[in-house]
PDB file of C-alpha atoms in Angstrom:
ATOM      1  CA  MET Q   1      94.087 196.488-145.893  1.00 40.00           C
ATOM      2  CA  SER Q   2      96.761 198.907-144.707  1.00 53.00           C
ATOM      3  CA  ILE Q   3      98.388 196.176-142.645  1.00 63.00           C
ATOM      4  CA  ASP Q   4     100.502 195.641-145.779  1.00 81.00           C
ATOM      5  CA  VAL Q   5     101.728 199.232-145.514  1.00 81.00           C
ATOM      6  CA  GLN Q   6     102.715 198.722-141.859  1.00 82.00           C
ATOM      7  CA  GLU Q   7     104.501 195.438-142.661  1.00 87.00           C
ATOM      8  CA  ILE Q   8     106.365 196.949-145.600  1.00 87.00           C
ATOM      9  CA  LEU Q   9     107.371 199.960-143.491  1.00 88.00           C
ATOM     10  CA  GLY Q  10     108.556 197.683-140.673  1.00 88.00           C
ATOM     11  CA  THR Q  11     110.620 195.571-143.079  1.00 91.00           C
ATOM     12  CA  LYS Q  12     112.222 198.600-144.713  1.00 91.00           C
ATOM     13  CA  VAL Q  13     112.969 200.257-141.355  1.00 91.00           C
ATOM     14  CA  THR Q  14     114.573 197.032-140.087  1.00 91.00           C
ATOM     15  CA  LYS Q  15     116.684 196.881-143.239  1.00 92.00           C
ATOM     16  CA  SER Q  16     117.755 200.522-142.764  1.00 91.00           C
ATOM     17  CA  LEU Q  17     118.803 199.805-139.171  1.00 90.00           C
ATOM     18  CA  SER Q  18     120.817 196.736-140.147  1.00 90.00           C
ATOM     19  CA  LEU Q  19     122.555 198.726-142.914  1.00 89.00           C
ATOM     20  CA  LEU Q  20     123.382 201.401-140.329  1.00 89.00           C
ATOM     21  CA  LYS Q  21     124.883 198.765-138.026  1.00 88.00           C
ATOM     22  CA  GLU Q  22     127.000 197.394-140.890  1.00 84.00           C
ATOM     23  CA  GLU Q  23     128.183 200.854-141.863  1.00 84.00           C
ATOM     24  CA  LEU Q  24     129.030 201.811-138.265  1.00 82.00           C
ATOM     25  CA  ALA Q  25     130.986 198.572-137.851  1.00 78.00           C
ATOM     26  CA  THR Q  26     133.327 199.641-140.655  1.00 74.00           C
ATOM     27  CA  VAL Q  27     134.218 202.926-138.906  1.00 74.00           C
ATOM     28  CA  ARG Q  28     137.608 202.337-137.296  1.00 67.00           C
ATOM     29  CA  ALA Q  29     137.468 203.250-133.623  1.00 67.00           C
ATOM     30  CA  GLY Q  30     141.014 202.318-132.633  1.00 68.00           C
ATOM     31  CA  LYS Q  31     140.029 198.780-131.703  1.00 74.00           C
ATOM     32  CA  ALA Q  32     140.550 195.728-133.873  1.00 74.00           C
ATOM     33  CA  ASN Q  33     137.262 194.568-135.337  1.00 78.00           C
ATOM     34  CA  ALA Q  34     136.839 191.929-138.051  1.00 79.00           C
ATOM     35  CA  ALA Q  35     134.187 194.156-139.689  1.00 78.00           C
ATOM     36  CA  LEU Q  36     137.018 196.476-140.780  1.00 80.00           C
ATOM     37  CA  VAL Q  37     137.839 194.052-143.575  1.00 83.00           C
ATOM     38  CA  ASP Q  38     134.272 193.037-144.482  1.00 81.00           C
ATOM     39  CA  ARG Q  39     134.350 195.052-147.697  1.00 81.00           C
ATOM     40  CA  VAL Q  40     137.813 193.875-148.771  1.00 87.00           C
ATOM     41  CA  MET Q  41     137.712 192.044-152.108  1.00 90.00           C
ATOM     42  CA  VAL Q  42     140.612 189.866-153.235  1.00 90.00           C
ATOM     43  CA  ASP Q  43     141.408 188.974-156.846  1.00 89.00           C
ATOM     44  CA  TYR Q  44     141.568 185.206-156.314  1.00 87.00           C
ATOM     45  CA  TYR Q  45     142.515 183.419-159.547  1.00 87.00           C
ATOM     46  CA  GLY Q  46     140.899 186.200-161.560  1.00 87.00           C
ATOM     47  CA  THR Q  47     137.679 186.292-159.543  1.00 88.00           C
ATOM     48  CA  PRO Q  48     136.882 189.131-157.096  1.00 90.00           C
ATOM     49  CA  THR Q  49     136.190 187.275-153.844  1.00 89.00           C
ATOM     50  CA  PRO Q  50     135.334 188.644-150.379  1.00 90.00           C
ATOM     51  CA  LEU Q  51     138.281 188.280-147.992  1.00 88.00           C
ATOM     52  CA  LYS Q  52     136.107 186.537-145.397  1.00 88.00           C
ATOM     53  CA  ASN Q  53     135.589 183.686-147.919  1.00 90.00           C
ATOM     54  CA  LEU Q  54     139.346 183.185-148.326  1.00 90.00           C
ATOM     55  CA  ALA Q  55     140.671 183.413-144.768  1.00 91.00           C
ATOM     56  CA  ASN Q  56     140.008 183.139-141.074  1.00 91.00           C
ATOM     57  CA  ILE Q  57     139.921 186.573-139.481  1.00 90.00           C
ATOM     58  CA  SER Q  58     140.606 186.769-135.761  1.00 90.00           C
ATOM     59  CA  VAL Q  59     141.319 189.408-133.121  1.00 88.00           C
ATOM     60  CA  PRO Q  60     144.155 188.112-130.912  1.00 89.00           C
ATOM     61  CA  ASP Q  61     144.406 191.422-129.024  1.00 86.00           C
ATOM     62  CA  PRO Q  62     142.574 194.793-129.052  1.00 82.00           C
ATOM     63  CA  ARG Q  63     144.993 196.322-131.576  1.00 82.00           C
ATOM     64  CA  THR Q  64     145.605 193.432-133.986  1.00 87.00           C
ATOM     65  CA  LEU Q  65     143.652 191.675-136.697  1.00 87.00           C
ATOM     66  CA  LEU Q  66     145.081 188.318-137.736  1.00 91.00           C
ATOM     67  CA  ILE Q  67     144.195 187.087-141.217  1.00 90.00           C
ATOM     68  CA  SER Q  68     145.002 183.421-141.919  1.00 92.00           C
ATOM     69  CA  PRO Q  69     144.358 182.616-145.589  1.00 91.00           C
ATOM     70  CA  PHE Q  70     143.148 179.060-146.266  1.00 91.00           C
ATOM     71  CA  ASP Q  71     145.561 179.022-149.224  1.00 89.00           C
ATOM     72  CA  PRO Q  72     148.983 180.402-148.147  1.00 87.00           C
ATOM     73  CA  LYS Q  73     149.823 181.093-151.812  1.00 88.00           C
ATOM     74  CA  SER Q  74     147.095 183.756-151.846  1.00 89.00           C
ATOM     75  CA  ILE Q  75     148.861 186.003-149.270  1.00 89.00           C
ATOM     76  CA  PRO Q  76     150.175 188.487-151.895  1.00 90.00           C
ATOM     77  CA  GLU Q  77     146.676 188.829-153.421  1.00 91.00           C
ATOM     78  CA  VAL Q  78     145.116 189.272-149.959  1.00 89.00           C
ATOM     79  CA  GLU Q  79     147.644 192.010-149.137  1.00 90.00           C
ATOM     80  CA  LYS Q  80     146.936 193.675-152.467  1.00 90.00           C
ATOM     81  CA  GLY Q  81     143.173 193.521-151.775  1.00 90.00           C
ATOM     82  CA  ILE Q  82     143.659 195.121-148.344  1.00 88.00           C
ATOM     83  CA  ASN Q  83     145.779 197.911-149.865  1.00 87.00           C
ATOM     84  CA  ILE Q  84     143.226 198.524-152.644  1.00 87.00           C
ATOM     85  CA  ALA Q  85     140.385 198.663-150.070  1.00 82.00           C
ATOM     86  CA  ASP Q  86     142.200 201.634-148.515  1.00 75.00           C
ATOM     87  CA  ILE Q  87     141.258 200.915-144.909  1.00 76.00           C
ATOM     88  CA  GLY Q  88     144.235 202.956-143.729  1.00 75.00           C
ATOM     89  CA  ILE Q  89     146.246 200.062-142.334  1.00 81.00           C
ATOM     90  CA  THR Q  90     149.313 198.538-143.938  1.00 85.00           C
ATOM     91  CA  PRO Q  91     149.335 194.728-143.855  1.00 88.00           C
ATOM     92  CA  ALA Q  92     152.406 192.803-142.659  1.00 89.00           C
ATOM     93  CA  ASN Q  93     152.883 189.104-143.395  1.00 88.00           C
ATOM     94  CA  ASP Q  94     155.231 186.432-142.140  1.00 88.00           C
ATOM     95  CA  GLY Q  95     154.565 183.979-144.980  1.00 84.00           C
ATOM     96  CA  LYS Q  96     151.730 182.225-143.149  1.00 88.00           C
ATOM     97  CA  VAL Q  97     149.475 184.965-141.785  1.00 91.00           C
ATOM     98  CA  ILE Q  98     148.816 188.663-142.318  1.00 91.00           C
ATOM     99  CA  ARG Q  99     148.750 191.029-139.360  1.00 91.00           C
ATOM    100  CA  LEU Q 100     146.937 194.345-139.372  1.00 88.00           C
ATOM    101  CA  THR Q 101     148.048 196.492-136.449  1.00 86.00           C
ATOM    102  CA  ILE Q 102     145.486 199.140-135.616  1.00 82.00           C
ATOM    103  CA  PRO Q 103     147.213 202.441-134.812  1.00 78.00           C
ATOM    104  CA  GLN Q 104     146.265 204.520-131.782  1.00 79.00           C
ATOM    105  CA  VAL Q 105     143.632 207.067-132.792  1.00 76.00           C
ATOM    106  CA  THR Q 106     144.454 210.738-132.080  1.00 81.00           C
ATOM    107  CA  GLU Q 107     141.987 213.050-130.352  1.00 84.00           C
ATOM    108  CA  GLU Q 108     141.556 215.022-133.578  1.00 84.00           C
ATOM    109  CA  ARG Q 109     140.847 211.843-135.556  1.00 79.00           C
ATOM    110  CA  ARG Q 110     138.338 210.724-132.916  1.00 84.00           C
ATOM    111  CA  LYS Q 111     136.423 213.972-133.396  1.00 86.00           C
ATOM    112  CA  GLU Q 112     136.446 213.465-137.176  1.00 85.00           C
ATOM    113  CA  LEU Q 113     135.182 209.915-136.718  1.00 85.00           C
ATOM    114  CA  THR Q 114     132.324 211.062-134.460  1.00 89.00           C
ATOM    115  CA  LYS Q 115     131.317 213.589-137.137  1.00 90.00           C
ATOM    116  CA  THR Q 116     131.334 210.784-139.698  1.00 88.00           C
ATOM    117  CA  VAL Q 117     129.231 208.594-137.414  1.00 91.00           C
ATOM    118  CA  LYS Q 118     126.716 211.420-136.863  1.00 93.00           C
ATOM    119  CA  LYS Q 119     126.536 211.977-140.631  1.00 92.00           C
ATOM    120  CA  ILE Q 120     125.866 208.279-141.242  1.00 92.00           C
ATOM    121  CA  GLY Q 121     123.163 208.368-138.544  1.00 94.00           C
ATOM    122  CA  GLU Q 122     121.577 211.473-140.067  1.00 95.00           C
ATOM    123  CA  GLU Q 123     121.521 209.863-143.521  1.00 94.00           C
ATOM    124  CA  THR Q 124     119.740 206.854-142.038  1.00 94.00           C
ATOM    125  CA  LYS Q 125     117.191 209.125-140.324  1.00 95.00           C
ATOM    126  CA  VAL Q 126     116.508 210.825-143.669  1.00 95.00           C
ATOM    127  CA  ALA Q 127     115.985 207.403-145.258  1.00 94.00           C
ATOM    128  CA  VAL Q 128     113.524 206.440-142.488  1.00 94.00           C
ATOM    129  CA  ARG Q 129     111.644 209.724-142.888  1.00 94.00           C
ATOM    130  CA  ASN Q 130     111.384 209.036-146.611  1.00 94.00           C
ATOM    131  CA  LEU Q 131     109.899 205.649-145.757  1.00 93.00           C
ATOM    132  CA  ARG Q 132     107.339 207.435-143.555  1.00 94.00           C
ATOM    133  CA  ARG Q 133     106.379 209.694-146.465  1.00 94.00           C
ATOM    134  CA  GLU Q 134     106.000 206.702-148.798  1.00 93.00           C
ATOM    135  CA  ALA Q 135     103.848 204.843-146.249  1.00 92.00           C
ATOM    136  CA  ASN Q 136     101.648 207.901-145.648  1.00 92.00           C
ATOM    137  CA  ASP Q 137     101.241 208.455-149.396  1.00 92.00           C
ATOM    138  CA  GLU Q 138     100.190 204.819-149.805  1.00 90.00           C
ATOM    139  CA  LEU Q 139      97.664 205.172-146.951  1.00 90.00           C
ATOM    140  CA  LYS Q 140      96.225 208.351-148.508  1.00 90.00           C
ATOM    141  CA  LYS Q 141      95.888 206.504-151.802  1.00 91.00           C
ATOM    142  CA  GLU Q 142      93.983 203.705-150.043  1.00 89.00           C
ATOM    143  CA  GLN Q 143      91.698 206.273-148.398  1.00 89.00           C
ATOM    144  CA  LYS Q 144      91.106 207.990-151.745  1.00 89.00           C
ATOM    145  CA  ASN Q 145      90.196 204.618-153.289  1.00 88.00           C
ATOM    146  CA  GLY Q 146      87.655 204.056-150.502  1.00 87.00           C
ATOM    147  CA  GLU Q 147      89.624 201.274-148.823  1.00 87.00           C
ATOM    148  CA  LEU Q 148      90.119 203.329-145.611  1.00 85.00           C
ATOM    149  CA  THR Q 149      87.837 205.695-143.741  1.00 89.00           C
ATOM    150  CA  GLU Q 150      89.073 209.103-142.581  1.00 88.00           C
ATOM    151  CA  ASP Q 151      89.360 207.814-138.990  1.00 90.00           C
ATOM    152  CA  ASP Q 152      91.216 204.676-140.101  1.00 89.00           C
ATOM    153  CA  LEU Q 153      93.613 206.823-142.116  1.00 89.00           C
ATOM    154  CA  LYS Q 154      94.341 208.981-139.089  1.00 91.00           C
ATOM    155  CA  GLY Q 155      94.950 205.924-136.887  1.00 91.00           C
ATOM    156  CA  GLU Q 156      97.182 204.269-139.478  1.00 90.00           C
ATOM    157  CA  MET Q 157      99.222 207.447-139.947  1.00 91.00           C
ATOM    158  CA  GLU Q 158      99.690 207.663-136.174  1.00 93.00           C
ATOM    159  CA  ASP Q 159     100.958 204.060-136.178  1.00 92.00           C
ATOM    160  CA  VAL Q 160     103.386 204.923-138.983  1.00 92.00           C
ATOM    161  CA  GLN Q 161     104.625 207.908-136.969  1.00 94.00           C
ATOM    162  CA  LYS Q 162     105.109 205.730-133.873  1.00 93.00           C
ATOM    163  CA  ALA Q 163     107.163 203.232-135.898  1.00 92.00           C
ATOM    164  CA  VAL Q 164     109.293 206.045-137.332  1.00 94.00           C
ATOM    165  CA  ASP Q 165     109.796 207.639-133.891  1.00 95.00           C
ATOM    166  CA  LYS Q 166     110.965 204.278-132.506  1.00 95.00           C
ATOM    167  CA  ALA Q 167     113.348 203.795-135.457  1.00 94.00           C
ATOM    168  CA  ILE Q 168     114.854 207.263-134.984  1.00 95.00           C
ATOM    169  CA  LYS Q 169     115.304 206.558-131.272  1.00 96.00           C
ATOM    170  CA  ASP Q 170     117.088 203.293-132.199  1.00 95.00           C
ATOM    171  CA  ILE Q 171     119.300 205.157-134.700  1.00 94.00           C
ATOM    172  CA  ASP Q 172     120.242 207.726-132.044  1.00 95.00           C
ATOM    173  CA  ALA Q 173     121.112 204.921-129.617  1.00 94.00           C
ATOM    174  CA  LEU Q 174     123.328 203.134-132.165  1.00 93.00           C
ATOM    175  CA  VAL Q 175     125.111 206.385-133.060  1.00 93.00           C
ATOM    176  CA  ALA Q 176     125.616 207.299-129.390  1.00 93.00           C
ATOM    177  CA  GLU Q 177     127.023 203.828-128.666  1.00 91.00           C
ATOM    178  CA  LYS Q 178     129.498 204.114-131.565  1.00 89.00           C
ATOM    179  CA  GLU Q 179     130.519 207.646-130.496  1.00 90.00           C
ATOM    180  CA  LYS Q 180     131.173 206.350-126.980  1.00 88.00           C
ATOM    181  CA  GLU Q 181     133.301 203.520-128.408  1.00 83.00           C
ATOM    182  CA  ILE Q 182     135.299 206.012-130.529  1.00 82.00           C
ATOM    183  CA  MET Q 183     135.917 208.447-127.664  1.00 81.00           C
ATOM    184  CA  GLU Q 184     137.133 205.752-125.228  1.00 76.00           C
ATOM    185  CA  VAL Q 185     140.871 206.041-124.743  1.00 54.00           C
TER     186      VAL Q 185
END
């Protein structure tokens, strides 16, 4: 019966980890990364449209993002969308493509970014712990309703804890990897 609880927990934990990966990808580490513009929305003929649906985004070198709109007439709107998104980079266009040059990150800024990354990781850990509490509450409810024995409840709760411990270990690894990327010169 409580297999549902384990499956639901696993699904939610996986979703939390993928959200963490997405969020970490948007933290600028001094290297060009197409994920920097993932959240950029462009007002395309009156409709807010994700930039990635309007242009090819490439990384020709470690410090440059090259945005090639499918419709060259949309370049001013794409630039406006990038400026509104406030990613901290000023776009430059040559009439055909838009270049985003990633500035060198200072030591002080790197330290700020690692703090941000740790904060994001901590928020994800809190979310996973909340999922543990929800799963345990659901298991206790099942035991109270006579669907689980006391021993089964204990075993299920141990399985929940193991899943949470693994998730937290994964979160720590993702955060450490991003910190390493940020601190590389």
